[in-house]
Coordinates of C-alpha atoms and ligand atoms in Angstrom, one line a residue:
M60 CA 0.0 0.0 0.0
K61 CA 1.1 3.5 -0.8
A62 CA 2.4 5.4 2.3
P63 CA 0.1 8.3 3.3
D64 CA 1.2 11.8 2.0
Y65 CA 1.7 13.2 5.5
D66 CA 1.8 12.1 9.1
V67 CA -0.5 14.8 10.2
I68 CA -2.9 17.1 8.4
V69 CA -4.1 20.1 10.3
I70 CA -7.3 21.8 9.0
G71 CA -7.5 25.5 9.9
G72 CA -4.7 28.1 10.4
G73 CA -6.1 29.7 13.5
P74 CA -4.2 29.8 16.8
A75 CA -5.3 26.2 17.8
G76 CA -4.3 24.8 14.3
M77 CA -1.0 26.6 14.2
M78 CA 0.0 25.5 17.7
A79 CA -1.0 21.9 16.8
A80 CA 0.9 21.9 13.5
A81 CA 4.1 23.4 15.1
S82 CA 4.0 20.9 18.1
A83 CA 3.5 17.9 15.8
A84 CA 6.3 18.9 13.4
E85 CA 8.7 19.7 16.4
R86 CA 8.2 16.0 17.4
G87 CA 9.3 14.8 13.9
A88 CA 6.0 14.4 12.1
S89 CA 5.6 15.5 8.5
V90 CA 2.8 18.1 8.7
L91 CA 0.5 19.8 6.2
L92 CA -1.6 22.8 7.4
L93 CA -4.6 23.7 5.2
E94 CA -6.2 27.1 5.5
K95 CA -9.0 28.4 3.3
N96 CA -8.1 32.1 3.7
P97 CA -5.2 33.6 1.7
E98 CA -3.3 33.8 5.0
P99 CA -3.5 32.1 8.5
G100 CA -4.6 33.8 11.7
R101 CA -7.2 36.3 10.5
K102 CA -9.3 36.1 13.7
L103 CA -6.2 36.1 15.9
L104 CA -5.2 39.5 14.4
L105 CA -8.6 40.9 15.4
S106 CA -8.3 39.5 19.0
G107 CA -8.3 41.8 21.9
G108 CA -9.0 44.8 19.7
G109 CA -5.9 44.0 17.7
R110 CA -3.8 43.7 20.9
C111 CA -4.5 40.0 21.5
N112 CA -5.2 39.1 25.1
F113 CA -3.4 35.8 24.6
T114 CA -3.9 34.1 28.0
N115 CA -4.9 34.7 31.5
V116 CA -2.2 34.4 34.1
E117 CA -4.3 32.7 36.8
P118 CA -1.6 30.4 38.3
D119 CA -3.9 28.0 40.1
V120 CA -5.1 25.3 37.6
H121 CA -8.3 24.6 39.6
R122 CA -9.3 28.3 39.9
L123 CA -8.5 28.7 36.2
T124 CA -10.6 25.7 35.1
A125 CA -13.5 26.9 37.3
R126 CA -13.9 29.8 34.8
Y127 CA -15.0 27.3 32.2
G128 CA -18.1 25.9 34.0
A129 CA -18.9 22.3 33.5
A130 CA -16.2 21.9 30.8
G131 CA -13.5 22.9 33.3
K132 CA -13.0 19.3 34.5
S133 CA -12.0 18.2 31.0
L134 CA -9.5 21.0 30.7
I135 CA -7.4 20.0 33.8
S136 CA -5.4 17.6 31.7
P137 CA -4.5 19.9 28.8
F138 CA -3.9 22.8 31.1
S139 CA -1.5 20.8 33.2
K140 CA 0.6 20.3 30.1
M141 CA 0.2 23.8 28.5
G142 CA -1.2 26.1 31.2
P143 CA -0.7 29.9 31.3
R144 CA 2.8 29.6 32.7
E145 CA 3.9 27.4 29.8
V146 CA 2.2 29.6 27.3
L147 CA 4.0 32.7 28.6
E148 CA 7.2 30.8 28.5
F149 CA 6.5 29.5 25.0
F150 CA 6.1 33.0 23.6
A151 CA 8.9 34.6 25.8
S152 CA 11.5 32.0 24.7
R153 CA 10.7 32.8 21.1
G154 CA 11.2 36.5 21.5
M155 CA 7.8 37.8 22.6
P156 CA 7.7 39.4 26.0
H157 CA 4.3 40.1 27.6
K158 CA 2.7 42.5 30.0
V159 CA -0.2 41.7 32.4
E160 CA -3.2 44.0 32.8
D161 CA -6.2 44.0 35.1
N162 CA -7.8 40.7 36.0
G163 CA -4.8 38.7 34.9
R164 CA -5.1 39.5 31.2
A165 CA -1.8 39.0 29.3
F166 CA -0.9 40.9 26.2
P167 CA 2.2 41.0 24.0
A168 CA 4.5 43.8 25.2
T169 CA 4.2 45.3 21.7
N170 CA 0.4 45.6 22.1
K171 CA 0.1 43.9 18.7
A172 CA -1.6 40.7 17.9
E173 CA 0.8 40.5 15.0
S174 CA 3.6 39.7 17.4
V175 CA 1.7 36.5 18.5
L176 CA 1.1 35.5 14.9
K177 CA 4.8 36.1 14.0
V178 CA 5.9 33.6 16.7
L179 CA 3.5 30.9 15.4
L180 CA 4.5 31.4 11.8
A181 CA 8.2 31.3 12.6
E182 CA 7.7 28.2 14.8
M183 CA 5.9 26.4 12.0
R184 CA 8.6 27.4 9.5
T185 CA 11.4 26.3 11.9
H186 CA 9.9 22.8 12.2
G187 CA 9.1 22.4 8.5
V188 CA 5.3 22.6 8.5
K189 CA 4.0 22.8 4.9
I190 CA 1.3 25.5 4.7
R191 CA -1.2 25.6 1.9
T192 CA -3.5 28.7 1.9
G193 CA -6.6 29.2 -0.2
A194 CA -7.3 25.5 0.4
T195 CA -10.8 24.8 1.5
V196 CA -11.3 21.3 2.9
D197 CA -14.7 19.8 1.9
A198 CA -14.7 16.5 3.7
L199 CA -12.8 14.0 5.9
L200 CA -11.8 10.7 4.5
V201 CA -12.9 8.0 7.0
N202 CA -12.7 4.2 6.8
G203 CA -15.1 1.8 8.4
S204 CA -18.8 1.9 9.2
I205 CA -18.8 0.6 12.8
P206 CA -18.1 3.5 15.1
A207 CA -15.4 1.7 17.2
N208 CA -13.5 0.7 14.1
R209 CA -13.6 4.0 12.3
E210 CA -10.3 5.5 11.2
V211 CA -9.5 8.8 9.5
H212 CA -7.1 8.6 6.5
G213 CA -7.1 12.0 5.0
V214 CA -9.1 14.9 3.6
R215 CA -10.8 15.9 0.4
L216 CA -10.6 19.3 -1.3
G217 CA -12.9 19.3 -4.4
S218 CA -11.7 16.3 -6.4
T219 CA -8.3 16.2 -4.7
R220 CA -7.6 13.7 -2.0
I221 CA -4.7 14.2 0.4
T222 CA -3.9 11.2 2.7
A223 CA -2.5 11.3 6.2
R224 CA -2.0 9.0 9.2
T225 CA -3.9 11.5 11.5
V226 CA -6.0 14.6 11.0
I227 CA -6.5 17.5 13.4
T228 CA -9.6 19.6 12.9
A229 CA -9.1 23.2 13.9
A230 CA -11.6 24.9 11.8
G231 CA -13.0 27.1 14.5
G232 CA -16.6 27.7 15.7
L233 CA -19.3 29.9 14.2
A234 CA -18.5 33.3 15.8
Y235 CA -17.4 36.1 13.4
P236 CA -17.7 34.0 10.3
E237 CA -16.1 36.7 8.1
T238 CA -12.7 35.4 9.5
G239 CA -13.3 32.0 8.0
S240 CA -14.9 30.1 10.8
T241 CA -18.2 29.1 9.2
G242 CA -19.0 25.8 11.0
D243 CA -17.4 23.5 8.3
G244 CA -15.8 21.5 11.0
F245 CA -19.0 20.8 12.8
R246 CA -20.5 19.3 9.6
W247 CA -17.6 16.9 9.1
M248 CA -17.6 15.8 12.7
Q249 CA -21.4 15.2 12.6
R250 CA -20.9 13.0 9.5
C251 CA -18.4 11.0 11.6
G252 CA -21.1 10.4 14.2
H253 CA -20.3 13.2 16.7
S254 CA -23.3 15.1 18.1
I255 CA -22.9 18.8 17.8
V256 CA -24.4 21.1 20.5
H257 CA -26.2 23.8 18.5
P258 CA -23.9 26.8 18.3
E259 CA -25.2 30.1 19.6
P260 CA -23.5 33.5 20.1
S261 CA -22.3 33.7 23.6
L262 CA -19.7 36.5 24.1
V263 CA -21.7 38.9 22.0
P264 CA -22.9 42.6 22.2
V265 CA -26.4 43.4 23.2
I266 CA -29.0 45.4 21.2
V267 CA -31.3 47.8 23.1
H268 CA -34.6 49.3 22.2
E269 CA -33.8 53.0 22.9
P270 CA -33.0 54.6 19.5
W271 CA -31.0 57.5 21.2
I272 CA -28.3 54.9 22.2
A273 CA -26.6 55.7 18.8
E274 CA -25.8 59.2 20.2
L275 CA -23.5 57.5 22.7
Q276 CA -21.7 55.4 20.2
G277 CA -18.0 55.1 21.1
L278 CA -18.2 56.1 24.8
A279 CA -16.3 53.6 26.9
F280 CA -16.2 53.2 30.7
P281 CA -13.4 51.2 32.5
E282 CA -15.2 49.9 35.6
I283 CA -18.9 50.5 36.1
R284 CA -21.5 48.5 37.9
I285 CA -24.0 46.7 35.6
A286 CA -27.3 45.2 36.9
V287 CA -29.8 43.1 35.0
L288 CA -33.5 43.7 36.1
A289 CA -36.7 42.0 35.2
G290 CA -40.0 43.1 36.8
G291 CA -38.0 45.4 39.1
R292 CA -36.0 42.5 40.5
V293 CA -32.2 42.5 40.2
L294 CA -31.2 39.2 38.5
E295 CA -27.5 39.8 38.1
R296 CA -25.0 42.5 39.3
V297 CA -21.4 42.7 38.0
T298 CA -18.6 45.2 37.6
G299 CA -16.9 45.6 34.3
K300 CA -15.9 47.6 31.3
I301 CA -18.6 48.7 28.8
L302 CA -18.7 50.3 25.4
F303 CA -21.7 52.1 23.8
T304 CA -22.3 51.1 20.2
H305 CA -24.8 52.4 17.6
F306 CA -27.2 49.6 18.5
G307 CA -26.6 49.0 22.2
L308 CA -23.8 47.9 24.5
S309 CA -20.6 46.0 24.2
G310 CA -17.3 45.6 26.1
P311 CA -16.1 42.8 28.3
G312 CA -18.6 43.5 31.1
I313 CA -21.6 43.2 28.7
L314 CA -20.1 40.4 26.6
N315 CA -19.7 38.2 29.7
L316 CA -23.3 38.9 30.8
A317 CA -24.8 38.5 27.4
S318 CA -26.0 34.9 27.6
R319 CA -27.4 35.5 31.1
I320 CA -29.3 38.5 29.9
A321 CA -30.7 36.5 27.0
D322 CA -31.6 33.7 29.4
A323 CA -33.3 36.2 31.7
A324 CA -35.4 37.6 28.8
A325 CA -36.3 34.0 27.7
S326 CA -37.6 33.1 31.2
N327 CA -39.4 36.5 31.7
P328 CA -41.2 36.7 28.3
D329 CA -43.9 39.1 29.5
K330 CA -41.6 41.5 31.4
P331 CA -39.1 43.9 29.8
V332 CA -35.5 43.1 30.8
R333 CA -33.5 46.3 31.7
I334 CA -29.8 46.9 32.0
S335 CA -28.9 49.4 34.6
L336 CA -25.6 51.2 34.6
D337 CA -24.0 52.8 37.6
F338 CA -21.3 55.2 36.5
F339 CA -20.1 55.8 40.0
P340 CA -19.8 52.4 41.6
E341 CA -17.5 53.7 44.4
D342 CA -20.1 56.2 45.6
D343 CA -23.3 55.5 47.5
G344 CA -26.2 57.8 46.5
G345 CA -25.5 60.1 49.5
S346 CA -21.8 60.7 48.7
L347 CA -22.5 61.4 45.0
D348 CA -25.3 63.9 46.0
R349 CA -22.8 65.7 48.4
H350 CA -20.3 65.8 45.6
L351 CA -22.8 67.4 43.3
Q352 CA -23.8 70.0 45.9
Q353 CA -20.1 70.9 46.4
L354 CA -19.6 71.1 42.6
F355 CA -22.6 73.4 42.2
A356 CA -21.7 75.6 45.2
A357 CA -18.2 76.1 44.0
A358 CA -19.4 77.5 40.6
P359 CA -22.8 79.1 41.2
K360 CA -22.8 81.0 37.8
R361 CA -21.7 78.1 35.6
K362 CA -24.3 76.3 33.5
L363 CA -25.6 73.0 34.9
K364 CA -24.6 71.1 31.7
N365 CA -21.0 72.4 31.9
L366 CA -20.8 71.4 35.5
L367 CA -22.0 67.9 34.8
D368 CA -19.5 67.6 31.9
E369 CA -16.7 67.6 34.6
L370 CA -18.0 64.3 35.8
L371 CA -19.1 62.4 32.7
P372 CA -18.6 62.7 28.9
P373 CA -20.7 65.6 27.5
R374 CA -22.8 63.3 25.2
L375 CA -23.8 61.2 28.2
T376 CA -24.6 64.3 30.4
A377 CA -26.8 65.5 27.5
R378 CA -28.7 62.2 27.5
I379 CA -29.0 62.3 31.3
L380 CA -30.4 65.8 31.2
A381 CA -32.8 64.7 28.4
A382 CA -33.9 61.8 30.6
A383 CA -34.5 64.2 33.5
V384 CA -36.7 66.3 31.2
D385 CA -38.6 63.1 30.0
T386 CA -39.5 62.2 33.5
G387 CA -41.0 65.6 34.1
T388 CA -38.3 66.6 36.7
T389 CA -37.7 69.8 34.7
S390 CA -38.4 71.4 31.3
I391 CA -36.1 71.8 28.3
T392 CA -36.2 75.6 28.6
D393 CA -35.4 75.5 32.3
I394 CA -32.5 73.1 31.9
A395 CA -30.6 75.4 29.5
S396 CA -30.8 78.3 31.9
I397 CA -30.1 76.5 35.2
T398 CA -26.8 77.4 36.8
G399 CA -24.9 75.9 39.8
S400 CA -26.8 78.1 42.2
S401 CA -30.3 77.4 40.8
V402 CA -30.4 73.6 40.6
P403 CA -33.7 72.5 42.3
R404 CA -33.2 69.8 44.9
Q405 CA -35.6 67.4 43.1
L406 CA -33.6 67.7 39.9
R407 CA -30.3 67.1 41.7
K408 CA -31.7 64.0 43.3
R409 CA -33.0 62.8 39.9
L410 CA -29.5 63.4 38.4
V411 CA -27.9 61.4 41.1
Q412 CA -30.3 58.6 40.3
L413 CA -29.7 58.7 36.6
M414 CA -25.9 58.6 37.1
Q415 CA -26.2 55.5 39.2
D416 CA -29.2 53.7 37.7
F417 CA -29.1 54.6 34.0
R418 CA -31.4 52.2 32.3
V419 CA -31.7 50.7 28.8
T420 CA -34.1 48.0 27.6
Y421 CA -32.8 44.7 26.3
K422 CA -34.0 43.9 22.7
G423 CA -31.8 41.0 21.7
L424 CA -28.3 39.6 21.2
Q425 CA -26.3 40.6 18.1
S426 CA -25.8 37.9 15.5
E427 CA -22.9 35.5 15.2
D428 CA -21.2 38.0 12.9
W429 CA -20.5 40.1 16.0
A430 CA -19.8 37.2 18.5
I431 CA -16.3 36.8 20.0
V432 CA -17.2 33.3 21.0
S433 CA -20.2 31.0 20.3
R434 CA -21.2 28.4 22.7
G435 CA -21.9 24.9 21.3
G436 CA -19.8 22.5 19.2
I437 CA -18.4 19.1 19.9
P438 CA -19.5 17.9 23.4
C439 CA -16.5 17.4 25.7
N440 CA -17.5 13.8 26.6
E441 CA -16.9 12.8 22.9
I442 CA -13.2 13.8 23.0
D443 CA -10.4 12.2 25.1
F444 CA -8.9 15.3 26.6
R445 CA -5.6 13.5 27.5
T446 CA -4.9 13.5 23.7
M447 CA -7.7 15.6 22.1
Q448 CA -8.5 12.5 20.0
S449 CA -12.1 11.7 19.0
K450 CA -13.6 8.8 21.0
L451 CA -15.5 7.8 17.8
V452 CA -12.9 7.9 15.0
S453 CA -9.3 6.8 15.5
G454 CA -6.6 9.3 14.3
L455 CA -9.1 12.2 14.3
Y456 CA -8.5 15.1 16.7
A457 CA -10.5 18.3 17.5
V458 CA -9.2 21.5 19.1
G459 CA -9.9 25.2 19.9
D460 CA -13.3 26.7 19.1
M461 CA -14.6 23.4 17.7
L462 CA -15.2 22.3 21.3
D463 CA -18.4 23.0 23.3
I464 CA -16.7 25.1 26.0
N465 CA -18.3 28.2 27.3
R466 CA -16.0 30.8 28.9
P467 CA -15.7 34.5 29.8
S468 CA -13.6 37.0 28.0
G469 CA -10.2 37.7 29.4
G470 CA -7.7 35.5 27.5
Y471 CA -9.6 32.3 28.4
S472 CA -10.5 31.4 24.8
L473 CA -6.9 31.5 23.4
Q474 CA -5.7 29.6 26.5
I475 CA -7.9 26.7 25.3
C476 CA -6.4 27.0 21.8
W477 CA -2.8 26.8 23.0
A478 CA -3.4 23.9 25.4
T479 CA -5.7 21.7 23.1
G480 CA -3.5 22.5 20.0
F481 CA -0.3 21.5 21.9
V482 CA -1.8 18.3 23.3
A483 CA -3.3 17.3 19.9
G484 CA -0.1 18.0 18.0
C485 CA 2.1 15.9 20.4
A486 CA -0.4 13.0 20.5
A487 CA -1.0 13.0 16.7
A488 CA 2.8 12.9 16.0
A489 CA 3.2 10.0 18.5
Q490 CA 0.2 8.1 16.9
A491 CA 1.5 8.7 13.4
R492 CA 4.8 7.1 14.4
S493 CA 3.0 4.0 15.6
R494 CA 0.7 3.5 12.6
Ligands
FAD657 C1 -13.2 40.2 17.5 C2 -12.7 39.0 18.4 C3 -11.8 39.3 19.4 C4 -11.3 38.3 20.2 N1 -10.4 38.6 21.2 C5 -9.9 37.6 22.0 C6 -9.0 37.8 23.0 O1 -8.5 38.9 23.2 N2 -8.6 36.8 23.8 C7 -9.0 35.5 23.6 O2 -8.6 34.6 24.4 N3 -9.9 35.2 22.7 C8 -10.4 36.2 21.8 N4 -11.2 35.9 20.8 C9 -11.6 34.5 20.6 C10 -10.5 33.8 19.9 O3 -10.0 34.6 18.8 C11 -10.9 32.4 19.3 O4 -11.3 31.7 20.4 C12 -9.8 31.7 18.6 O5 -9.4 32.5 17.4 C13 -10.2 30.3 18.1 O6 -9.2 29.8 17.5 P1 -9.3 28.5 16.5 O7 -8.0 28.2 16.0 O8 -10.1 27.4 17.3 O9 -10.3 29.0 15.4 P2 -10.2 30.2 14.4 O10 -9.3 31.3 14.9 O11 -11.6 30.5 14.0 O12 -9.5 29.6 13.1 C14 -10.1 28.6 12.3 C15 -9.5 28.6 11.0 O13 -10.0 27.5 10.2 C16 -10.1 27.9 8.9 N5 -11.1 27.1 8.2 C17 -12.4 27.0 8.5 N6 -13.0 26.1 7.7 C18 -12.1 25.6 6.8 C19 -12.0 24.7 5.8 N7 -13.2 24.1 5.3 N8 -10.9 24.5 5.1 C20 -9.7 25.1 5.5 N9 -9.7 26.0 6.5 C21 -10.8 26.2 7.2 C22 -10.6 29.4 9.0 O14 -10.5 30.1 7.8 C23 -9.8 29.9 10.2 O15 -8.6 30.5 9.8 C24 -11.7 36.9 20.0 C25 -12.6 36.7 18.9 C26 -13.0 37.7 18.1 C27 -14.0 37.4 17.0

């Protein structure tokens, strides 16, 4: 029989696929990486707003895996081989120093996702990975019909067949499909007998009903308190960063809450779900009120709007004043003429309330096109996490966003890619040697 063309074929040139390909090649395997885009790493370059939050430096593996909910148990094994410490060391020893920001988020010192991609490309080059871009895989080649005897032996691209001893699928999930992750991998795995948990956007911006939200587009707040309310009851309260967009809210604080807000709306179909923003989480109502009184007393002749602009961005204070008018606390003509010395007590109290309980109404989640991560994919119990090999098809591996693992933002997604890619690369190289 003719020998297979390669020891390992990796489908997908994202972070998980590139790490898998480099690890397999470093262990002596002949490796072909197939990427349908003209170049690998398109999504990686967008990550972290172009800065790439490439891992989270949480040193305790159990505390780290707890961030992944039910899937955390499965990740203990891969994280014990390529945890955040090993990831930092991997990149540092290849000339990429890092810096750590709030909540343990690690970024390349250059602040450029490109630095991460450069290391991966150089690593693949050093170990002789053959990269073919513009190459769309259509199907997996699998022998055998009985699940336990099934074995992968290559891939098909149109009418071309390329054979291999092992295949690592790293084709991504369904989030942000313009980067190439269009769910192809889920279809192949399903054909092999895997059950795919229906993918849904998970780390995704939120659309709100209020049309005036567009006036606030681009305003960002580092740490504010966010509450989710239904029927006047607080369902969730977190602190985090937010960003106003032309349709609603984004930023890590909202992305991390998005699926819980959607769940709250689904379980309260007859009640509007509101998102309340507290722009002064350090102050209680009393201290903010005192602060306003001092501000007004210190500049009795200045216009109210100008005074508020010292505390919050002018576009937001304009909206807060408009909301005060809407609730009948004052009138438009009055508001323009009010100065520090003439702010009525009732209006001041209402301003304090709006600064600490600024509400918008949830309309829906943005589509997958906007999602950082989608939940869903291959269930963890169908993969052996000691090797990342499929439990149904011998020689077939799955890594990165193909797996059904929900996680927050903060470097946790790419940490999965490095760990699962590394483990799969090592295991596939070893299996190819024994076949
Ligand atoms: C805007 C944005 C910002 C993000 N920021 C961060 C961050 O800062 N930190 C973090 O941890 N995570 C972040 N993420 C998530 C992170 O980027 C993903 O979890 C990660 O890219 C998944 O890697 P992957 O290799 O599994 O898949 P992908 O990166 O999606 O790569 C899959 C590759 O497979 C290719 N492919 C698909 N189908 C085929 C086919 N049929 N044939 C050949 N090739 C195919 C695709 O073209 C693609 O290049 C962000 C995501 C987005 C969208």
